[in-house]
Amino acid sequence: MQKIAIIGAGNVGGQVALSLIGEGAPHLALLDVADGLAKGKALDLEDAASVLKRDCKIEAGSDFSLLKDAGIIVVTAGLARKPGMSRDDLLKKNSEIVKGVSSRIKQYAVNPIVIVITNPVDLMTYLAAEATGFDKNRVFGMGVSLDGARFANLIHNELQAPVSHIEAVVIGSHGQTMVPAPHMTKVSGARLERLVDKKILGHLVKSTVERGASIVAHLGSGSAYFGPAAAAACLVRAIVKDEKRIIGACAYVNGEYGIK
């Protein structure tokens, strides 16, 4: 597995790093504007790697030259939501952060794959693609991969079916306009619409859309990080191991499917 860089050493970034160590990543770089935060997390992650019996070189700091030789860069830098905020409320501040980070990626990294996690992720992915100037098929966002997992979890809770038997589909943006698609969702090969009535179906769809806000409300400070980090690590694994899986994500389109 190649060197993977993570920009942003907060809750999401740290958890992404831990997940990748568990996957066997041999070389990570953890960057944050708070130099001490990145270095402190790196020391803790080294200990975690030892616990997990994994050999992983971890570089850390605020110097973007750490991006050199990174084949994959995960962008988690940005502000998190607070109760009552939508993902779009983060737009102005996080736009500035992502543009700045993207310019540094362009400066130091040679044709990496960039995965954006920062919210609002669809817009941040577009900004990253524009700012880096990389081929658009090398810059994409976590998008609805997390929402599909949330939909599957809610279906699991309702039907007690194994999550591994659930193919949950969510399309659109990672936000209030996302569209959980029951007619495309299957449980052990059967369409979800045939397994639950319309009332339950409506509840599952509504709960999926509101899941992120519910987590924010309960936490009181910050937003989800275990789920987003797991989704990011899943994307990295699929790329590195060439798993040939279909995973929901947001990407730059230029005429595909009539969208531009």
mmCIF file of C-alpha atoms in Angstrom:
data_model
loop_
_atom_site.group_PDB
_atom_site.id
_atom_site.type_symbol
_atom_site.label_atom_id
_atom_site.label_comp_id
_atom_site.label_asym_id
_atom_site.label_seq_id
_atom_site.Cartn_x
_atom_site.Cartn_y
_atom_site.Cartn_z
ATOM 1 C CA MET A 1 0.000 0.000 0.000
ATOM 2 C CA GLN A 2 1.351 3.429 -0.960
ATOM 3 C CA LYS A 3 1.896 6.490 1.233
ATOM 4 C CA ILE A 4 -1.393 8.061 2.280
ATOM 5 C CA ALA A 5 -1.637 11.628 3.554
ATOM 6 C CA ILE A 6 -4.440 12.932 5.757
ATOM 7 C CA ILE A 7 -4.973 16.685 5.968
ATOM 8 C CA GLY A 8 -6.707 17.602 9.207
ATOM 9 C CA ALA A 9 -5.820 15.862 12.474
ATOM 10 C CA GLY A 10 -9.158 16.361 14.205
ATOM 11 C CA ASN A 11 -11.665 13.670 15.113
ATOM 12 C CA VAL A 12 -12.278 12.540 11.535
ATOM 13 C CA GLY A 13 -8.654 12.689 10.434
ATOM 14 C CA GLY A 14 -7.395 10.816 13.471
ATOM 15 C CA GLN A 15 -9.998 8.113 13.077
ATOM 16 C CA VAL A 16 -9.243 7.759 9.353
ATOM 17 C CA ALA A 17 -5.602 7.220 10.275
ATOM 18 C CA LEU A 18 -6.474 4.576 12.866
ATOM 19 C CA SER A 19 -8.724 2.747 10.403
ATOM 20 C CA LEU A 20 -6.000 2.734 7.751
ATOM 21 C CA ILE A 21 -3.450 1.424 10.239
ATOM 22 C CA GLY A 22 -5.849 -1.415 10.954
ATOM 23 C CA GLU A 23 -6.046 -2.051 7.200
ATOM 24 C CA GLY A 24 -2.281 -2.410 7.081
ATOM 25 C CA ALA A 25 -1.214 0.962 5.660
ATOM 26 C CA PRO A 26 2.605 1.058 5.879
ATOM 27 C CA HIS A 27 3.117 4.821 5.593
ATOM 28 C CA LEU A 28 0.904 7.725 6.704
ATOM 29 C CA ALA A 29 1.401 11.480 6.828
ATOM 30 C CA LEU A 30 -0.838 13.453 9.200
ATOM 31 C CA LEU A 31 -1.019 17.215 8.623
ATOM 32 C CA ASP A 32 -2.708 19.995 10.547
ATOM 33 C CA VAL A 33 -2.228 23.749 10.941
ATOM 34 C CA ALA A 34 -1.896 22.933 14.641
ATOM 35 C CA ASP A 35 1.539 21.333 14.495
ATOM 36 C CA GLY A 36 1.353 19.916 18.012
ATOM 37 C CA LEU A 37 -2.043 18.332 17.411
ATOM 38 C CA ALA A 38 -0.772 16.426 14.396
ATOM 39 C CA LYS A 39 2.395 15.298 16.176
ATOM 40 C CA GLY A 40 0.552 14.316 19.346
ATOM 41 C CA LYS A 41 -1.985 12.280 17.393
ATOM 42 C CA ALA A 42 0.859 10.632 15.482
ATOM 43 C CA LEU A 43 2.542 9.481 18.689
ATOM 44 C CA ASP A 44 -0.744 8.060 19.949
ATOM 45 C CA LEU A 45 -1.350 6.356 16.600
ATOM 46 C CA GLU A 46 2.110 4.796 16.703
ATOM 47 C CA ASP A 47 1.166 3.231 20.027
ATOM 48 C CA ALA A 48 -2.134 2.047 18.556
ATOM 49 C CA ALA A 49 -0.262 0.478 15.646
ATOM 50 C CA SER A 50 1.911 -1.395 18.128
ATOM 51 C CA VAL A 51 -1.176 -2.653 19.957
ATOM 52 C CA LEU A 52 -2.599 -3.844 16.627
ATOM 53 C CA LYS A 53 0.728 -5.444 15.658
ATOM 54 C CA ARG A 54 0.988 -3.233 12.577
ATOM 55 C CA ASP A 55 4.158 -1.700 11.181
ATOM 56 C CA CYS A 56 3.334 1.815 10.058
ATOM 57 C CA LYS A 57 5.604 4.798 9.525
ATOM 58 C CA ILE A 58 3.747 7.957 10.586
ATOM 59 C CA GLU A 59 4.987 11.427 9.682
ATOM 60 C CA ALA A 60 3.235 14.432 11.195
ATOM 61 C CA GLY A 61 3.299 18.202 11.396
ATOM 62 C CA SER A 62 2.120 21.385 9.718
ATOM 63 C CA ASP A 63 4.610 21.341 6.825
ATOM 64 C CA PHE A 64 2.829 20.551 3.572
ATOM 65 C CA SER A 65 6.013 19.118 2.104
ATOM 66 C CA LEU A 66 4.862 15.962 3.899
ATOM 67 C CA LEU A 67 2.526 15.520 0.921
ATOM 68 C CA LYS A 68 5.453 14.585 -1.309
ATOM 69 C CA ASP A 69 5.191 11.022 -2.641
ATOM 70 C CA ALA A 70 1.623 10.594 -1.333
ATOM 71 C CA GLY A 71 -0.458 8.530 -3.744
ATOM 72 C CA ILE A 72 -3.725 9.244 -1.945
ATOM 73 C CA ILE A 73 -4.623 12.373 0.009
ATOM 74 C CA VAL A 74 -7.668 12.507 2.286
ATOM 75 C CA VAL A 75 -8.901 16.024 3.055
ATOM 76 C CA THR A 76 -10.735 16.333 6.378
ATOM 77 C CA ALA A 77 -9.648 19.884 7.292
ATOM 78 C CA GLY A 78 -12.454 22.285 8.167
ATOM 79 C CA LEU A 79 -14.980 23.315 10.768
ATOM 80 C CA ALA A 80 -17.519 20.823 12.083
ATOM 81 C CA ARG A 81 -21.235 21.439 12.405
ATOM 82 C CA LYS A 82 -22.875 22.638 15.579
ATOM 83 C CA PRO A 83 -26.479 21.957 16.653
ATOM 84 C CA GLY A 84 -28.919 23.787 14.380
ATOM 85 C CA MET A 85 -26.388 24.192 11.567
ATOM 86 C CA SER A 86 -26.761 22.643 8.143
ATOM 87 C CA ARG A 87 -23.783 21.409 6.164
ATOM 88 C CA ASP A 88 -24.219 24.420 3.882
ATOM 89 C CA ASP A 89 -23.755 26.791 6.845
ATOM 90 C CA LEU A 90 -20.106 25.762 6.787
ATOM 91 C CA LEU A 91 -19.694 26.873 3.187
ATOM 92 C CA LYS A 92 -17.843 30.187 3.492
ATOM 93 C CA LYS A 93 -15.210 29.212 6.053
ATOM 94 C CA ASN A 94 -14.587 25.726 4.758
ATOM 95 C CA SER A 95 -14.351 27.005 1.183
ATOM 96 C CA GLU A 96 -11.392 29.138 2.220
ATOM 97 C CA ILE A 97 -9.782 26.199 4.006
ATOM 98 C CA VAL A 98 -10.243 23.749 1.131
ATOM 99 C CA LYS A 99 -8.982 26.223 -1.476
ATOM 100 C CA GLY A 100 -5.865 26.842 0.604
ATOM 101 C CA VAL A 101 -5.264 23.154 1.190
ATOM 102 C CA SER A 102 -5.820 22.356 -2.491
ATOM 103 C CA SER A 103 -3.211 24.879 -3.588
ATOM 104 C CA ARG A 104 -0.696 23.161 -1.306
ATOM 105 C CA ILE A 105 -1.653 19.751 -2.657
ATOM 106 C CA LYS A 106 -1.026 21.046 -6.175
ATOM 107 C CA GLN A 107 2.318 22.459 -5.063
ATOM 108 C CA TYR A 108 3.715 19.338 -3.414
ATOM 109 C CA ALA A 109 1.927 16.227 -4.696
ATOM 110 C CA VAL A 110 2.300 14.678 -8.138
ATOM 111 C CA ASN A 111 -0.983 13.427 -9.595
ATOM 112 C CA PRO A 112 -2.423 11.926 -6.386
ATOM 113 C CA ILE A 113 -5.956 10.725 -5.853
ATOM 114 C CA VAL A 114 -7.723 13.243 -3.608
ATOM 115 C CA ILE A 115 -10.663 12.208 -1.420
ATOM 116 C CA VAL A 116 -12.578 15.086 0.170
ATOM 117 C CA ILE A 117 -14.478 14.628 3.439
ATOM 118 C CA THR A 118 -14.887 18.289 4.462
ATOM 119 C CA ASN A 119 -18.508 19.519 4.467
ATOM 120 C CA PRO A 120 -20.452 20.571 2.508
ATOM 121 C CA VAL A 121 -18.625 17.781 0.727
ATOM 122 C CA ASP A 122 -20.154 18.091 -2.739
ATOM 123 C CA LEU A 123 -19.190 21.741 -3.067
ATOM 124 C CA MET A 124 -15.830 21.218 -1.394
ATOM 125 C CA THR A 125 -15.037 18.437 -3.867
ATOM 126 C CA TYR A 126 -15.820 20.776 -6.763
ATOM 127 C CA LEU A 127 -13.581 23.465 -5.282
ATOM 128 C CA ALA A 128 -10.755 20.978 -4.753
ATOM 129 C CA ALA A 129 -11.032 19.738 -8.337
ATOM 130 C CA GLU A 130 -10.922 23.289 -9.674
ATOM 131 C CA ALA A 131 -8.134 24.492 -7.374
ATOM 132 C CA THR A 132 -5.802 21.545 -7.947
ATOM 133 C CA GLY A 133 -6.396 21.339 -11.674
ATOM 134 C CA PHE A 134 -5.948 17.568 -11.467
ATOM 135 C CA ASP A 135 -7.827 15.252 -13.798
ATOM 136 C CA LYS A 136 -11.404 15.236 -12.554
ATOM 137 C CA ASN A 137 -11.412 11.458 -12.164
ATOM 138 C CA ARG A 138 -8.725 11.820 -9.492
ATOM 139 C CA VAL A 139 -10.657 14.162 -7.192
ATOM 140 C CA PHE A 140 -13.851 12.970 -5.557
ATOM 141 C CA GLY A 141 -15.733 13.180 -2.294
ATOM 142 C CA MET A 142 -17.054 10.787 0.301
ATOM 143 C CA GLY A 143 -20.575 11.838 -0.714
ATOM 144 C CA VAL A 144 -23.414 9.413 -0.205
ATOM 145 C CA SER A 145 -21.269 6.390 0.635
ATOM 146 C CA LEU A 146 -21.873 7.278 4.283
ATOM 147 C CA ASP A 147 -25.565 7.935 3.693
ATOM 148 C CA GLY A 148 -25.956 4.551 2.037
ATOM 149 C CA ALA A 149 -24.391 2.939 5.099
ATOM 150 C CA ARG A 150 -26.718 4.902 7.372
ATOM 151 C CA PHE A 151 -29.720 3.803 5.306
ATOM 152 C CA ALA A 152 -28.536 0.192 5.528
ATOM 153 C CA ASN A 153 -28.102 0.456 9.294
ATOM 154 C CA LEU A 154 -31.635 1.771 9.757
ATOM 155 C CA ILE A 155 -33.000 -1.026 7.570
ATOM 156 C CA HIS A 156 -31.016 -3.518 9.648
ATOM 157 C CA ASN A 157 -32.526 -2.115 12.840
ATOM 158 C CA GLU A 158 -36.027 -2.366 11.390
ATOM 159 C CA LEU A 159 -35.818 -5.820 9.801
ATOM 160 C CA GLN A 160 -32.989 -7.406 11.837
ATOM 161 C CA ALA A 161 -31.418 -8.492 8.567
ATOM 162 C CA PRO A 162 -27.614 -8.784 8.459
ATOM 163 C CA VAL A 163 -26.062 -5.556 7.184
ATOM 164 C CA SER A 164 -23.957 -7.634 4.802
ATOM 165 C CA HIS A 165 -27.198 -8.716 3.081
ATOM 166 C CA ILE A 166 -28.410 -5.146 2.531
ATOM 167 C CA GLU A 167 -27.663 -3.180 -0.647
ATOM 168 C CA ALA A 168 -28.828 0.315 0.284
ATOM 169 C CA VAL A 169 -28.790 3.020 -2.375
ATOM 170 C CA VAL A 170 -28.766 6.769 -1.753
ATOM 171 C CA ILE A 171 -28.206 9.242 -4.582
ATOM 172 C CA GLY A 172 -27.776 13.002 -4.820
ATOM 173 C CA SER A 173 -25.892 15.261 -2.461
ATOM 174 C CA HIS A 174 -24.650 14.547 1.052
ATOM 175 C CA GLY A 175 -27.213 16.874 2.621
ATOM 176 C CA GLN A 176 -30.910 17.587 2.988
ATOM 177 C CA THR A 177 -31.524 16.992 -0.724
ATOM 178 C CA MET A 178 -30.141 13.447 -0.694
ATOM 179 C CA VAL A 179 -32.479 10.821 -2.117
ATOM 180 C CA PRO A 180 -32.603 7.414 -0.431
ATOM 181 C CA ALA A 181 -33.853 5.068 -3.159
ATOM 182 C CA PRO A 182 -36.015 2.248 -1.751
ATOM 183 C CA HIS A 183 -36.859 0.978 -5.246
ATOM 184 C CA MET A 184 -33.146 0.332 -5.842
ATOM 185 C CA THR A 185 -32.441 -1.007 -2.352
ATOM 186 C CA LYS A 186 -32.410 -4.742 -1.737
ATOM 187 C CA VAL A 187 -32.389 -6.993 1.315
ATOM 188 C CA SER A 188 -31.165 -10.518 0.576
ATOM 189 C CA GLY A 189 -32.043 -9.864 -3.056
ATOM 190 C CA ALA A 190 -35.600 -8.670 -2.371
ATOM 191 C CA ARG A 191 -36.628 -5.081 -3.027
ATOM 192 C CA LEU A 192 -37.114 -3.097 0.164
ATOM 193 C CA GLU A 193 -40.471 -1.782 -1.050
ATOM 194 C CA ARG A 194 -41.844 -5.316 -0.902
ATOM 195 C CA LEU A 195 -40.682 -5.920 2.656
ATOM 196 C CA VAL A 196 -42.096 -2.922 4.538
ATOM 197 C CA ASP A 197 -45.215 -0.787 4.259
ATOM 198 C CA LYS A 198 -45.226 2.827 3.059
ATOM 199 C CA LYS A 199 -45.287 4.271 6.571
ATOM 200 C CA ILE A 200 -42.150 2.409 7.642
ATOM 201 C CA LEU A 201 -40.526 3.176 4.302
ATOM 202 C CA GLY A 202 -41.179 6.875 4.794
ATOM 203 C CA HIS A 203 -39.727 6.721 8.290
ATOM 204 C CA LEU A 204 -36.570 4.991 7.044
ATOM 205 C CA VAL A 205 -36.067 7.598 4.323
ATOM 206 C CA LYS A 206 -36.687 10.529 6.673
ATOM 207 C CA SER A 207 -34.400 9.101 9.354
ATOM 208 C CA THR A 208 -31.606 8.606 6.820
ATOM 209 C CA VAL A 209 -31.788 12.236 5.694
ATOM 210 C CA GLU A 210 -31.856 13.473 9.299
ATOM 211 C CA ARG A 211 -29.244 11.080 10.686
ATOM 212 C CA GLY A 212 -26.327 13.512 10.583
ATOM 213 C CA ALA A 213 -28.314 16.309 12.234
ATOM 214 C CA SER A 214 -29.480 13.895 14.925
ATOM 215 C CA ILE A 215 -25.879 12.970 15.737
ATOM 216 C CA VAL A 216 -24.898 16.647 15.917
ATOM 217 C CA ALA A 217 -27.834 17.421 18.217
ATOM 218 C CA HIS A 218 -26.945 14.613 20.624
ATOM 219 C CA LEU A 219 -23.236 15.412 20.699
ATOM 220 C CA GLY A 220 -23.859 19.076 21.446
ATOM 221 C CA SER A 221 -20.444 19.956 20.035
ATOM 222 C CA GLY A 222 -18.938 18.741 16.794
ATOM 223 C CA SER A 223 -20.390 16.240 14.358
ATOM 224 C CA ALA A 224 -20.108 12.590 13.354
ATOM 225 C CA TYR A 225 -16.623 11.191 12.910
ATOM 226 C CA PHE A 226 -16.632 7.414 13.313
ATOM 227 C CA GLY A 227 -18.980 6.958 10.341
ATOM 228 C CA PRO A 228 -17.301 9.487 8.014
ATOM 229 C CA ALA A 229 -13.866 8.098 8.860
ATOM 230 C CA ALA A 230 -14.994 4.531 8.193
ATOM 231 C CA ALA A 231 -16.488 5.630 4.866
ATOM 232 C CA ALA A 232 -13.251 7.382 3.898
ATOM 233 C CA ALA A 233 -11.144 4.368 4.846
ATOM 234 C CA CYS A 234 -13.483 2.168 2.817
ATOM 235 C CA LEU A 235 -12.896 4.341 -0.259
ATOM 236 C CA VAL A 236 -9.135 4.225 0.242
ATOM 237 C CA ARG A 237 -9.173 0.451 0.622
ATOM 238 C CA ALA A 238 -11.296 0.013 -2.507
ATOM 239 C CA ILE A 239 -8.785 2.071 -4.501
ATOM 240 C CA VAL A 240 -5.594 0.575 -3.114
ATOM 241 C CA LYS A 241 -6.816 -3.012 -3.356
ATOM 242 C CA ASP A 242 -8.691 -2.424 -6.634
ATOM 243 C CA GLU A 243 -11.775 -4.066 -5.158
ATOM 244 C CA LYS A 244 -13.930 -3.186 -8.189
ATOM 245 C CA ARG A 245 -16.810 -2.229 -5.905
ATOM 246 C CA ILE A 246 -19.588 0.218 -6.649
ATOM 247 C CA ILE A 247 -19.510 2.867 -3.914
ATOM 248 C CA GLY A 248 -21.562 6.057 -3.708
ATOM 249 C CA ALA A 249 -19.382 9.151 -4.017
ATOM 250 C CA CYS A 250 -19.515 12.661 -5.438
ATOM 251 C CA ALA A 251 -17.545 13.428 -8.568
ATOM 252 C CA TYR A 252 -17.071 16.183 -11.120
ATOM 253 C CA VAL A 253 -19.287 15.617 -14.159
ATOM 254 C CA ASN A 254 -18.919 17.147 -17.594
ATOM 255 C CA GLY A 255 -21.762 15.837 -19.697
ATOM 256 C CA GLU A 256 -22.006 12.345 -18.239
ATOM 257 C CA TYR A 257 -25.640 11.234 -17.963
ATOM 258 C CA GLY A 258 -26.610 14.585 -19.459
ATOM 259 C CA ILE A 259 -25.314 16.460 -16.405
ATOM 260 C CA LYS A 260 -22.851 19.303 -16.709
#
